[in-house]
Tab-separated table of C-alpha atoms and ligand atoms in Angstrom:
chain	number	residue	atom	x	y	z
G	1	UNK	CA	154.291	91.726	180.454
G	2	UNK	CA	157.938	91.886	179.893
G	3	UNK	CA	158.465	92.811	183.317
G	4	UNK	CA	156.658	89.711	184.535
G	5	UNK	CA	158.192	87.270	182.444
G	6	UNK	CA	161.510	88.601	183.322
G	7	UNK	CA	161.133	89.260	186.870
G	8	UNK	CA	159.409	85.365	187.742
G	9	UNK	CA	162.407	83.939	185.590
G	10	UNK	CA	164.973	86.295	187.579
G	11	UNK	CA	163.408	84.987	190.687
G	12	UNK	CA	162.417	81.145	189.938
G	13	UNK	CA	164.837	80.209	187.015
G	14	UNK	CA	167.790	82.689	187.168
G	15	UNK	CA	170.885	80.484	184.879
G	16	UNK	CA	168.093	77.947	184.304
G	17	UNK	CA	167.605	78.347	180.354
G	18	UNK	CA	164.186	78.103	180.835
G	19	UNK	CA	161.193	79.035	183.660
G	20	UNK	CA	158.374	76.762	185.207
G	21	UNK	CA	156.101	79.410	186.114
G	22	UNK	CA	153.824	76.872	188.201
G	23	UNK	CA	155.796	74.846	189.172
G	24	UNK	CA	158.678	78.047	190.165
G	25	UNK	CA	161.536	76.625	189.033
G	26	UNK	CA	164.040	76.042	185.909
G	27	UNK	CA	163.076	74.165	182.875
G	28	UNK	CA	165.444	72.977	179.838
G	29	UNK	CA	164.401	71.045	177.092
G	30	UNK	CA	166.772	68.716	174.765
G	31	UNK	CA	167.613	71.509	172.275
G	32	UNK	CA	170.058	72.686	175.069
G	33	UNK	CA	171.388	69.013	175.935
G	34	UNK	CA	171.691	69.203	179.692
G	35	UNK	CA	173.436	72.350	179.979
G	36	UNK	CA	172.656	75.279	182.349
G	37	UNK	CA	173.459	77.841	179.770
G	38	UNK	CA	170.727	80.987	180.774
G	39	UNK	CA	169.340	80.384	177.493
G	40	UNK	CA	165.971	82.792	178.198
G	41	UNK	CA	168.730	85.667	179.462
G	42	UNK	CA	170.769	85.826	175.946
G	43	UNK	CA	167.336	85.209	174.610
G	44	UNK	CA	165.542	88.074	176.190
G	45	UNK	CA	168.811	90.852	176.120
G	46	UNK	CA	167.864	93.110	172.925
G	47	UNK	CA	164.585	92.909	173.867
G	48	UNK	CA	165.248	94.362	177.475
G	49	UNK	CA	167.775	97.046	175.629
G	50	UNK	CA	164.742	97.943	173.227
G	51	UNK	CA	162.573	98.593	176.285
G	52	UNK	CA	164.520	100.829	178.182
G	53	UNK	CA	165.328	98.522	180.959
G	54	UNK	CA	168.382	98.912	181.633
G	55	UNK	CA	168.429	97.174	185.197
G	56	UNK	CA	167.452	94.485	184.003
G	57	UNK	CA	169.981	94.446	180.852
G	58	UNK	CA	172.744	94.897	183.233
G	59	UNK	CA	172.028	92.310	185.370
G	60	UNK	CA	171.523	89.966	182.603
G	61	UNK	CA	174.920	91.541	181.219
G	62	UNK	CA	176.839	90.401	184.479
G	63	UNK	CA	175.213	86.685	184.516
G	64	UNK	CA	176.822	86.168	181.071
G	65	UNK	CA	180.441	88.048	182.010
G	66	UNK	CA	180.272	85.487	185.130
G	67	UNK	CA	178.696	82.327	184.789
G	68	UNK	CA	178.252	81.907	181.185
G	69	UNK	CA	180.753	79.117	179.755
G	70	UNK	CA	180.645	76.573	176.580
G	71	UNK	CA	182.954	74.119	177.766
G	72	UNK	CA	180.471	71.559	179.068
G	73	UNK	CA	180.047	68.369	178.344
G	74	UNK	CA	176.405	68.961	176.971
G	75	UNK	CA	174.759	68.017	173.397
G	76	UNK	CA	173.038	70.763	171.530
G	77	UNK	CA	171.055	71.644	168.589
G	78	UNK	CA	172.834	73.527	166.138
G	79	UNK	CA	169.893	75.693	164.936
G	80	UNK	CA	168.459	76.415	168.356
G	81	UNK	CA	172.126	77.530	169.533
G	82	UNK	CA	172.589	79.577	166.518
G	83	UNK	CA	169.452	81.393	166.739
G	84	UNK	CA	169.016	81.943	170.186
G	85	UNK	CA	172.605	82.313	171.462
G	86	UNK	CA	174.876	83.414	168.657
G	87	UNK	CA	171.941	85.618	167.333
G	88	UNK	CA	170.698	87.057	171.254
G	89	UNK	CA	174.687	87.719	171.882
G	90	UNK	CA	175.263	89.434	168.195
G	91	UNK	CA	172.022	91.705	168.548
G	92	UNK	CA	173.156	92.504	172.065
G	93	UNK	CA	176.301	93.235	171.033
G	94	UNK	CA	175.472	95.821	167.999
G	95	UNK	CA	172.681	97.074	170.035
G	96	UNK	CA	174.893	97.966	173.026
G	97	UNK	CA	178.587	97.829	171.862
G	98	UNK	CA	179.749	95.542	174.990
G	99	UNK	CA	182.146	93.756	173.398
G	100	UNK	CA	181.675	90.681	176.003
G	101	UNK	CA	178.590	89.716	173.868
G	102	UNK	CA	180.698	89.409	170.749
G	103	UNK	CA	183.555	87.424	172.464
G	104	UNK	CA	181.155	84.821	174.105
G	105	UNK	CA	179.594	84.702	170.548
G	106	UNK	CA	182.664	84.025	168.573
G	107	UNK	CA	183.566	81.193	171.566
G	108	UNK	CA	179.998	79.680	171.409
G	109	UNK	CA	180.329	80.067	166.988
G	110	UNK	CA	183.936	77.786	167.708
G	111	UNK	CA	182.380	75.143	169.410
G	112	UNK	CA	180.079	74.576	166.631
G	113	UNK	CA	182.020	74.473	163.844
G	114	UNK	CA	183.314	70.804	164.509
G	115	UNK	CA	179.494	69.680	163.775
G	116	UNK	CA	180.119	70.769	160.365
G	117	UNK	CA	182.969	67.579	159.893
G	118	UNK	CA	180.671	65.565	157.940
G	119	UNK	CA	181.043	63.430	154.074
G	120	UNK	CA	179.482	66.578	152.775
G	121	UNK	CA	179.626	69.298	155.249
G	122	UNK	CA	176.185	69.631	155.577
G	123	UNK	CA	176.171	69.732	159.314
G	124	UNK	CA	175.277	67.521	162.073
G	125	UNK	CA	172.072	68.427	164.249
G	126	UNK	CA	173.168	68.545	167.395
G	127	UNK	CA	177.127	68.692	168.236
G	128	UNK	CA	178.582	67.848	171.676
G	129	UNK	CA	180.314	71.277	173.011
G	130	UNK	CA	182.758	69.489	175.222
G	131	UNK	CA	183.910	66.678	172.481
G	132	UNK	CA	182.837	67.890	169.015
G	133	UNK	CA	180.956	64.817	168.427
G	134	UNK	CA	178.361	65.398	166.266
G	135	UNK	CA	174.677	63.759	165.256
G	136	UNK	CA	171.221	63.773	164.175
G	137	UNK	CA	167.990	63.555	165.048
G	138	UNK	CA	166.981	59.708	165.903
G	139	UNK	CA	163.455	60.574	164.402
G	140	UNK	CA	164.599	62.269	161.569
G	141	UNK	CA	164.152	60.289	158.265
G	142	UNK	CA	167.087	57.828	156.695
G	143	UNK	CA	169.787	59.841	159.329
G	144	UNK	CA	168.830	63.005	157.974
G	145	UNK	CA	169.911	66.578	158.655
G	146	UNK	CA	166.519	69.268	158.613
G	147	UNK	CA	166.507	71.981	156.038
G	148	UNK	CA	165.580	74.447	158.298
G	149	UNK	CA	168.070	73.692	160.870
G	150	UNK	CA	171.444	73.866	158.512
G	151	UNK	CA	169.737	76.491	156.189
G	152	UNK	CA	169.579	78.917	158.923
G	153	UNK	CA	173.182	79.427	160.025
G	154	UNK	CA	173.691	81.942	157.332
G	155	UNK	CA	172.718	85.392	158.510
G	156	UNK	CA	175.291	84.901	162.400
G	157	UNK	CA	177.842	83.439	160.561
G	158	UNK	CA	178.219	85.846	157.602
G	159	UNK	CA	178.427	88.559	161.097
G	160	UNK	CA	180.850	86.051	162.587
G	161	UNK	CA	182.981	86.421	159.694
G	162	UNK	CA	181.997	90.076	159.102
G	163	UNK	CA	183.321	91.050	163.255
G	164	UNK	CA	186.513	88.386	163.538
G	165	UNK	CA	187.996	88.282	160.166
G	166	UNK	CA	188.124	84.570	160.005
G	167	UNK	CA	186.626	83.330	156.813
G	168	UNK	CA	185.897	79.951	157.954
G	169	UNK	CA	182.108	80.654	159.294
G	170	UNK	CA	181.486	82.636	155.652
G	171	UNK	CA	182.773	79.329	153.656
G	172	UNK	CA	180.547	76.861	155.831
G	173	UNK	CA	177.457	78.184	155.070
G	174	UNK	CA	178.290	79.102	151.552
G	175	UNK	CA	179.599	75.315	151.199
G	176	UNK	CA	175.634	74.320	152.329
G	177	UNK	CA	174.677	77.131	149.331
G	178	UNK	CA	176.662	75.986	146.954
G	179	UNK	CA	175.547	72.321	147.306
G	180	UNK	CA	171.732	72.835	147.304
G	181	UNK	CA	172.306	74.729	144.139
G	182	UNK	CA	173.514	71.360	142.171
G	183	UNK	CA	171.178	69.197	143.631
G	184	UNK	CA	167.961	68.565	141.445
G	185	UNK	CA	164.709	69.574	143.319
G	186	UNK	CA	161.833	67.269	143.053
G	187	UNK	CA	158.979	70.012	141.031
G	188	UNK	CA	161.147	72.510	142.085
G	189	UNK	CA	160.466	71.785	145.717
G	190	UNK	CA	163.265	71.509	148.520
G	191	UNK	CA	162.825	68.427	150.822
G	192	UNK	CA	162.799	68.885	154.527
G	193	UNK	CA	165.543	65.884	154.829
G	194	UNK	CA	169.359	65.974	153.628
G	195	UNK	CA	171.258	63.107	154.453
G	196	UNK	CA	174.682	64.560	155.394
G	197	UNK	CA	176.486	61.578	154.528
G	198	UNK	CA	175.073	60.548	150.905
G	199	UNK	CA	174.357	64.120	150.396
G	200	UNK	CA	171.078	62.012	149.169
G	201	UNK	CA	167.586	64.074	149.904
G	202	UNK	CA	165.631	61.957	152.446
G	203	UNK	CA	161.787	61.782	152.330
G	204	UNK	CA	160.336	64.534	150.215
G	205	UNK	CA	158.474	65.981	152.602
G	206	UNK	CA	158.166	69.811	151.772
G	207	UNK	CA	157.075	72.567	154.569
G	208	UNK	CA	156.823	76.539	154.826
G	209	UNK	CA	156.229	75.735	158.354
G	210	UNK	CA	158.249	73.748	160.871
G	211	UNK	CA	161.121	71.850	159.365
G	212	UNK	CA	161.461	74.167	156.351
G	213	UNK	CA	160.384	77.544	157.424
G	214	UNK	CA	163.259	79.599	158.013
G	215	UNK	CA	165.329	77.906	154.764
G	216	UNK	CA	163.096	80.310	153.140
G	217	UNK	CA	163.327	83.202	155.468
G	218	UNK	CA	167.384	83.249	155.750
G	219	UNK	CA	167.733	83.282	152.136
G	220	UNK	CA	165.801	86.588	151.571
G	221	UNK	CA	167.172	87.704	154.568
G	222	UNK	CA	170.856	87.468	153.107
G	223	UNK	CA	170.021	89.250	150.240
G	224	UNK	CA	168.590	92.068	152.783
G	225	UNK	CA	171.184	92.090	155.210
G	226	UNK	CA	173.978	92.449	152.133
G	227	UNK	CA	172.566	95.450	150.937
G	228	UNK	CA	170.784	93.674	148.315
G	229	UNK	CA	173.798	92.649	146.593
G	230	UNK	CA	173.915	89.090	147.489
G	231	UNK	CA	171.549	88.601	144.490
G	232	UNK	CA	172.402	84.941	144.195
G	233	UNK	CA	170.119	84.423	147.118
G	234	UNK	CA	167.547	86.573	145.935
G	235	UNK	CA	167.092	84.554	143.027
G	236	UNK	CA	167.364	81.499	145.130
G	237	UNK	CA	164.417	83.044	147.302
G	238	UNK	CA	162.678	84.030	144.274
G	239	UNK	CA	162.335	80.043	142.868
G	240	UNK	CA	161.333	78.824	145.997
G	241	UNK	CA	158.843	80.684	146.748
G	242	UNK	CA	157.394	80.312	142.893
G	243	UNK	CA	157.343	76.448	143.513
G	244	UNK	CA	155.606	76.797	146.731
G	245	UNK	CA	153.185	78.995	145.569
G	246	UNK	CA	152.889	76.675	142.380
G	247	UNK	CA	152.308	73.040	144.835
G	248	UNK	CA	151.604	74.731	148.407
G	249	UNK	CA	148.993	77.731	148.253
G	250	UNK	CA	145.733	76.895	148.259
G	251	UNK	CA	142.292	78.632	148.263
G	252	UNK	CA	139.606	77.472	150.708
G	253	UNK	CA	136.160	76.799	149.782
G	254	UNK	CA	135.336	80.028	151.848
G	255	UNK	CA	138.109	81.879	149.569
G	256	UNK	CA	140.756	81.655	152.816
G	257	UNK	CA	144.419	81.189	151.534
G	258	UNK	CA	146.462	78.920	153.153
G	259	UNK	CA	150.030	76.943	152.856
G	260	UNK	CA	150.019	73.071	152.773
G	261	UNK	CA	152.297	70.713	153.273
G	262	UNK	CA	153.940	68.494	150.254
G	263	UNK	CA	154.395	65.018	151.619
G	264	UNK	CA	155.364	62.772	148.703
G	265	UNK	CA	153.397	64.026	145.802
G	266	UNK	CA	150.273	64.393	147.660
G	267	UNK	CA	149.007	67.836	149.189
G	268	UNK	CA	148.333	68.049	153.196
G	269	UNK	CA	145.474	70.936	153.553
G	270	UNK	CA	147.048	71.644	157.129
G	271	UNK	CA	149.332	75.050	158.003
G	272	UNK	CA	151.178	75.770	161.057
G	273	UNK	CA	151.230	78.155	163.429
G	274	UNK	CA	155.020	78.672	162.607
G	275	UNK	CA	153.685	78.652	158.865
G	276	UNK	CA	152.209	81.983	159.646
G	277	UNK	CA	155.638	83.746	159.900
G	278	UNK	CA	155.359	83.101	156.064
G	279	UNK	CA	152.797	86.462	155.964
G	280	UNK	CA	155.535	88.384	156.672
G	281	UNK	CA	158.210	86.959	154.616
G	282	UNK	CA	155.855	87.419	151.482
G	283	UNK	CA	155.679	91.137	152.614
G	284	UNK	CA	159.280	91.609	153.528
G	285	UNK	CA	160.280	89.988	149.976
G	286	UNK	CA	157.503	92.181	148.202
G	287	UNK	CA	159.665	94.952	147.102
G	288	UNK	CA	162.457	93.508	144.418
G	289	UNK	CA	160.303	90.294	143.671
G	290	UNK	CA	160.744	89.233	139.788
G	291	UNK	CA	158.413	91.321	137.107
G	292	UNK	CA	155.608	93.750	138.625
G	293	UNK	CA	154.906	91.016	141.749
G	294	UNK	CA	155.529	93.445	144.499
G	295	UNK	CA	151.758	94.300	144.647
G	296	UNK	CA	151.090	90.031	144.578
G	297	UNK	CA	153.085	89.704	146.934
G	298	UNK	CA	151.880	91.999	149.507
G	299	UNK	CA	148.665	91.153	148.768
G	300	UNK	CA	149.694	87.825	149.535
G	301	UNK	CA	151.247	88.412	152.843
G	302	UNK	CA	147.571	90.164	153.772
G	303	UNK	CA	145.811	87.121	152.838
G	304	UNK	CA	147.978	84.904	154.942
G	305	UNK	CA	147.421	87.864	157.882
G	306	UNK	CA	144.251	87.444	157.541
G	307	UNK	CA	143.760	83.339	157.394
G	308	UNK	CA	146.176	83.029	160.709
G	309	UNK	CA	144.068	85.636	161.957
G	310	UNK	CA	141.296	83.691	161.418
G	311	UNK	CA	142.827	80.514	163.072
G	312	UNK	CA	142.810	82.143	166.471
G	313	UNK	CA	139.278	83.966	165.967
G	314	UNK	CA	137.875	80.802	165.616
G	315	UNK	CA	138.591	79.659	169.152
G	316	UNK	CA	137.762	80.323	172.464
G	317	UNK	CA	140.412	81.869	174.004
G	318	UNK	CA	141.412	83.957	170.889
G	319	UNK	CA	144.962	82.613	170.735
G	320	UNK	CA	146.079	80.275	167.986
G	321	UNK	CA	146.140	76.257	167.558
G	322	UNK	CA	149.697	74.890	166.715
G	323	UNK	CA	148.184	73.218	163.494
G	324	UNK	CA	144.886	73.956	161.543
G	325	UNK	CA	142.747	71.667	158.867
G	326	UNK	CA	141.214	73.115	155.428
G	327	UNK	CA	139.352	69.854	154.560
G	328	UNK	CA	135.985	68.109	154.892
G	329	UNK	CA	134.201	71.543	155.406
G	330	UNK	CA	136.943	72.233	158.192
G	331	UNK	CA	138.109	75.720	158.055
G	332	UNK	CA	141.108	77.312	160.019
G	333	UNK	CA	140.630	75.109	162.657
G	334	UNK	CA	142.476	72.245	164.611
G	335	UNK	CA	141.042	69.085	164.578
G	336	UNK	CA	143.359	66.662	166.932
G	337	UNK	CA	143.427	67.079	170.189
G	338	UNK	CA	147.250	67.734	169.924
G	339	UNK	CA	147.320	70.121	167.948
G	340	UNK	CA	144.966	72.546	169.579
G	341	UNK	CA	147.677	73.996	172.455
G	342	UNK	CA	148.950	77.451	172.192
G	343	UNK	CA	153.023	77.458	173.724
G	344	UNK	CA	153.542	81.734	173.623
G	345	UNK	CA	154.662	81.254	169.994
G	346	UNK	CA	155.436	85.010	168.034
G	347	UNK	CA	154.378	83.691	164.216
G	348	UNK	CA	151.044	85.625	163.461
G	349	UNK	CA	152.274	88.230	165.928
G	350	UNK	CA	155.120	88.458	163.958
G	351	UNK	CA	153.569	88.976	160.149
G	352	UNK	CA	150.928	91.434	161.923
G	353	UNK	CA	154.234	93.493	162.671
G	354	UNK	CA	155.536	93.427	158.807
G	355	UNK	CA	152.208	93.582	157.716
G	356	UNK	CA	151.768	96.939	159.668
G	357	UNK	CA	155.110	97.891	158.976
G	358	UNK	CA	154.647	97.811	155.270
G	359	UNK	CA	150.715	98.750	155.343
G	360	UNK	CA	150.167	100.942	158.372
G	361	UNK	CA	146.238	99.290	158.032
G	362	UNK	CA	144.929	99.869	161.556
G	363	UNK	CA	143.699	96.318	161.773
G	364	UNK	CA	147.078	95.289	162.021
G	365	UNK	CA	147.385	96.617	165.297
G	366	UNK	CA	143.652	95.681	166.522
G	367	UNK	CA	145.100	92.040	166.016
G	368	UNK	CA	147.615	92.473	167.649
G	369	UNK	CA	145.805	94.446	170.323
G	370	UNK	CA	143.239	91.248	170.697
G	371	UNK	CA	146.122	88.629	171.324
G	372	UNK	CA	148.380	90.987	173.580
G	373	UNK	CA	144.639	90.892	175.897
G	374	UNK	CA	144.444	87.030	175.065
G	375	UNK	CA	147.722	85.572	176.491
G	376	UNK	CA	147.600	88.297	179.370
G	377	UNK	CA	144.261	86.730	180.314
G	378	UNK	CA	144.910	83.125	179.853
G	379	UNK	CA	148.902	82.671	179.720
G	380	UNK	CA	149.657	84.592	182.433
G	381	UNK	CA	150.249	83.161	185.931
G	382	UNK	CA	151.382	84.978	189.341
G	383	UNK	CA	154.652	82.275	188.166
G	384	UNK	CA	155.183	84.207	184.733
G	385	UNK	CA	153.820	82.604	181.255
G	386	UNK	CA	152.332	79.476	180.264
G	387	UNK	CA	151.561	77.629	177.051
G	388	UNK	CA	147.518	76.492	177.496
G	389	UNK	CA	147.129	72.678	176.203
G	390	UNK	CA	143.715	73.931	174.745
G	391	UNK	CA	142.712	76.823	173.203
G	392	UNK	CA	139.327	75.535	172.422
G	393	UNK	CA	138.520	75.254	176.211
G	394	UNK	CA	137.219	77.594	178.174
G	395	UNK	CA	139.410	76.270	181.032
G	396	UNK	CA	142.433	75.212	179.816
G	397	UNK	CA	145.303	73.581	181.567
G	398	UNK	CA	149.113	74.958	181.533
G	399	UNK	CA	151.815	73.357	180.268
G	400	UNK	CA	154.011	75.161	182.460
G	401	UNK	CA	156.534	76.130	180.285
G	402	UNK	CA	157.765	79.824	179.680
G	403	UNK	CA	159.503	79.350	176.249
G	404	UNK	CA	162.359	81.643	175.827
G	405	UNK	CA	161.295	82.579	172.656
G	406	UNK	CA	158.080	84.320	174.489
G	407	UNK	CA	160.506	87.295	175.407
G	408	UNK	CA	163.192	87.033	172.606
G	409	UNK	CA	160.264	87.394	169.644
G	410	UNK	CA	156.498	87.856	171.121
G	411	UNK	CA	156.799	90.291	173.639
G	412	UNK	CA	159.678	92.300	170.603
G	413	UNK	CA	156.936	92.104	167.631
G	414	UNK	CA	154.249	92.935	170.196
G	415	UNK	CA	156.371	96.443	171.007
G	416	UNK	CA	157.551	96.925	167.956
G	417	UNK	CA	153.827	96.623	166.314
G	418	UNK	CA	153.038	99.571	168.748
G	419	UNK	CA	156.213	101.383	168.232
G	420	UNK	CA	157.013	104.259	165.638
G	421	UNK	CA	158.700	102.951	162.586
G	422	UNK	CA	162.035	104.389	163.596
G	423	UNK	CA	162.598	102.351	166.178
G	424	UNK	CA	164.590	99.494	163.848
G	425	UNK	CA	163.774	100.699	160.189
G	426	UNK	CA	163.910	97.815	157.972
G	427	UNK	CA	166.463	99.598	155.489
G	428	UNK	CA	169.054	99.189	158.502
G	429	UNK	CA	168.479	96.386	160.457
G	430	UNK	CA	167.253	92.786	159.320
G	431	UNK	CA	165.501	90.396	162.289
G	432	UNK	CA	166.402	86.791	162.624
G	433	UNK	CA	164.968	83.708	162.992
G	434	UNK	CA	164.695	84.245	166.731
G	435	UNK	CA	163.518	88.153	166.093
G	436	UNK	CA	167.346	89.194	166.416
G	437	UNK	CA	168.181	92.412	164.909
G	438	UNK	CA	171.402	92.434	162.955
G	439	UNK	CA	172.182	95.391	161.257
G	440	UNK	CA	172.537	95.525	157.203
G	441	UNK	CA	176.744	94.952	156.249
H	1	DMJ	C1	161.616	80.149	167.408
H	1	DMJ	O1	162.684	79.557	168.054
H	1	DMJ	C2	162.000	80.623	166.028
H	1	DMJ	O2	161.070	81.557	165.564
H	1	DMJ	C3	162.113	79.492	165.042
H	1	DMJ	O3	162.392	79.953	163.740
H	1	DMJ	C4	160.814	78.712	165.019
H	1	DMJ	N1	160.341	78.320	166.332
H	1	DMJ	C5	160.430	79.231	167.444
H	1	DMJ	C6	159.186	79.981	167.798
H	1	DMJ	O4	157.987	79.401	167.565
């Protein structure tokens, strides 16, 4: 499947960031402004390097030494840079010691720090690479930056920092620590919104899924990837996650458990696909969790397994919706028509692989086993991969996108989950957002 995805992209969208696999030709999105940056080649390196193919590594290798360049006049998200580009060329680098990957990282990591010029130095969403103008989201509330989008810098720049001896990239992000810590959190609860000129929170909207989700993640994460000494974040980690449990996890009427959404004292019974990563997380955090909670927490990681499992059982293709209901008898399933499409996201993929890593229960990898046979049979095209619009139909329609994230993070979890435990032991190496592995400092 790797081979596919690669070798359409290599032939339809080669320097394109992303593929049309119907339509055979490149796709970009406005995450990468209107740049030509190869995004699904930095993307897809460590997971070609894992593999064993090395052909296809090197060729990816020479596309970056040649063509790939920062100074254009294009306006990109932050996050989606950081994740995919700094984290794909920092993975690539410690995976294969070229040290081109870790000079076109520090060069991207340069051109982003001017977003960070801001009344509080919370950053700016997107930031222009050519003139260091910086902005946010039109849609996001009261000119608000996104908690997941400036709470997941941490992990690449602490490596930025770590590799180049600068310590500017280490003081941003614990700038963005340092003022979350003062500010008072509605029942404990971080909002999804910071206004990055009042330093005000916007609408207290509260997710474990998109918008929030990898807030969470990064800050167990950089207690992991410090050798556990970084306990400042654990402890961070460890409130969180006691207020969301607290306002956030719920029990079905049919005894599923699932993660809500907080929006303004009231209680959305709805989870995400990209809430699902959340399975994991609870696993990953298990061991060192405050008291005798390692067992809870495990345990609780299962149960969300198990409900996200559910989510795409309940279909008819046997892949997941993007968002599913728990109310009015509804159970683990989506109810508007846009929610039901399935775009090659990792998520449940994802917490089967922790789950299984930290478990070894054989169902783990029967899971995984049924949606590896699902998007073979309905994502793939003689193009590459497709997102289906429906995953309740039995004859769904493409959307004729092949994310990049479909060979940075499903195909990875998908080989990993079917891999020996050696290959990346969790004691070494700690994955990020975008299924980068960085190796423990
Ligand atoms: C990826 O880019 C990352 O996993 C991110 O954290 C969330 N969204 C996509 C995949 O669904």
């Amino acid at each position: 499947m790797m081979k596919h995805a690669w070798d359409s992209y290599r032939q339809y969208g080669w320097g394109h960031n992303e593929l049309k696999p119907l339509a055979r030709k490149g796709h970009s999105t406005n995450i990468f402004g209107n740049s030509q940056m190869g995004a699904t080649i930095v993307d897809a390196l460590d997971t070609l390097f894992m593999m064993g193919l090395h052909d296809e590594f090197r060729d990816g290798q020479a596309w970056i030494e040649q063509n790939l360049d920062f100074s254009v006049n294009a306006e990109v998200s932050v996050f989606e840079v950081n994740i995919r580009f700094i984290g794909g060329l920092l993975a690539a680098y410690y995976l294969s010691g070229q040290e081109v990957f870790k000079a076109k990282a520090v060069q991207l990591a340069e051109k982003l720090l001017p977003a960070f010029n801001t009344p509080t130095g919370i950053p700016w969403a997107m930031v222009n690479l050519k003139s260091g103008v910086g902005r946010n989201w039109g849609w996001a509330s009261a000119g608000s930056s996104i908690l997941a989008e400036f709470g997941t810098l941490h992990m690449e720049f602490v490596h930025l920092t770590y590799l180049t001896g600068n310590p500017a990239y280490y003081q941003k992000v614990m700038h963005i620590r340092k003022l979350l810590a003062k500010m008072e959190r509605p029942n404990g609860l971080y909002p999804n919104y910071l206004n990055p000129r009042t330093g005000r929170w916007g609408q207290h909207h509260t997710s474990v899924g998109g918008l929030g989700d990898s807030f969470y993640e990064y800050l167990l994460k950089a207690w992991l990837m410090s050798d556990k000494t970084d306990t400042e974040a654990r402890k961070t980690y460890d409130d969180a996650v006691e207020a969301i449990e607290r306002h956030l996890i719920r029990k079905s009427n049919s005894g599923l458990t699932f993660i809500g959404e907080w929006k303004n004292g009231h209680l959305e019974r709805k989870m995400g696909h990209l809430t699902c990563f959340a399975g994991g997380m609870f696993a990953l955090g298990a061991d060192g969790s405050p008291g005798d909670k390692a067992g809870h927490y495990l345990q609780l990681g299962a149960e969300i397994a198990h409900t996200c499992h559910e989510s795409y059982d309940r279909t008819v293709l046997k892949l997941g919706p993007e968002a599913f209901k728990f109310d009015s008898g509804l159970e683990a399933v989506a109810v508007r028509q846009n929610e039901k499409y399935y775009i090659l996201r990792p998520e449940v993929i994802e917490t089967y692989w922790y789950m299984w890593r930290f478990t070894h229960d054989p169902k783990y990898r029967q899971w995984g086993w049924e949606a590896t046979q699902a998007i073979d049979r309905y994502c793939r095209v003689s193009g590459g991969f497709s997102g289906v619009k429906d995953v309740y139909s039995s004859n769904p329609t493409y959307d004729d996108v092949q994310q990049s994230f479909f060979l940075a993070e499903t195909l990875k979890y998908l080989y990993l989950l079917f891999s020996s435990d050696d290959l990346l032991p969790l004691d070494s190496w700690v994955f990020n957002t975008e299924a980068h592995p960085l190796p423990v400092l």
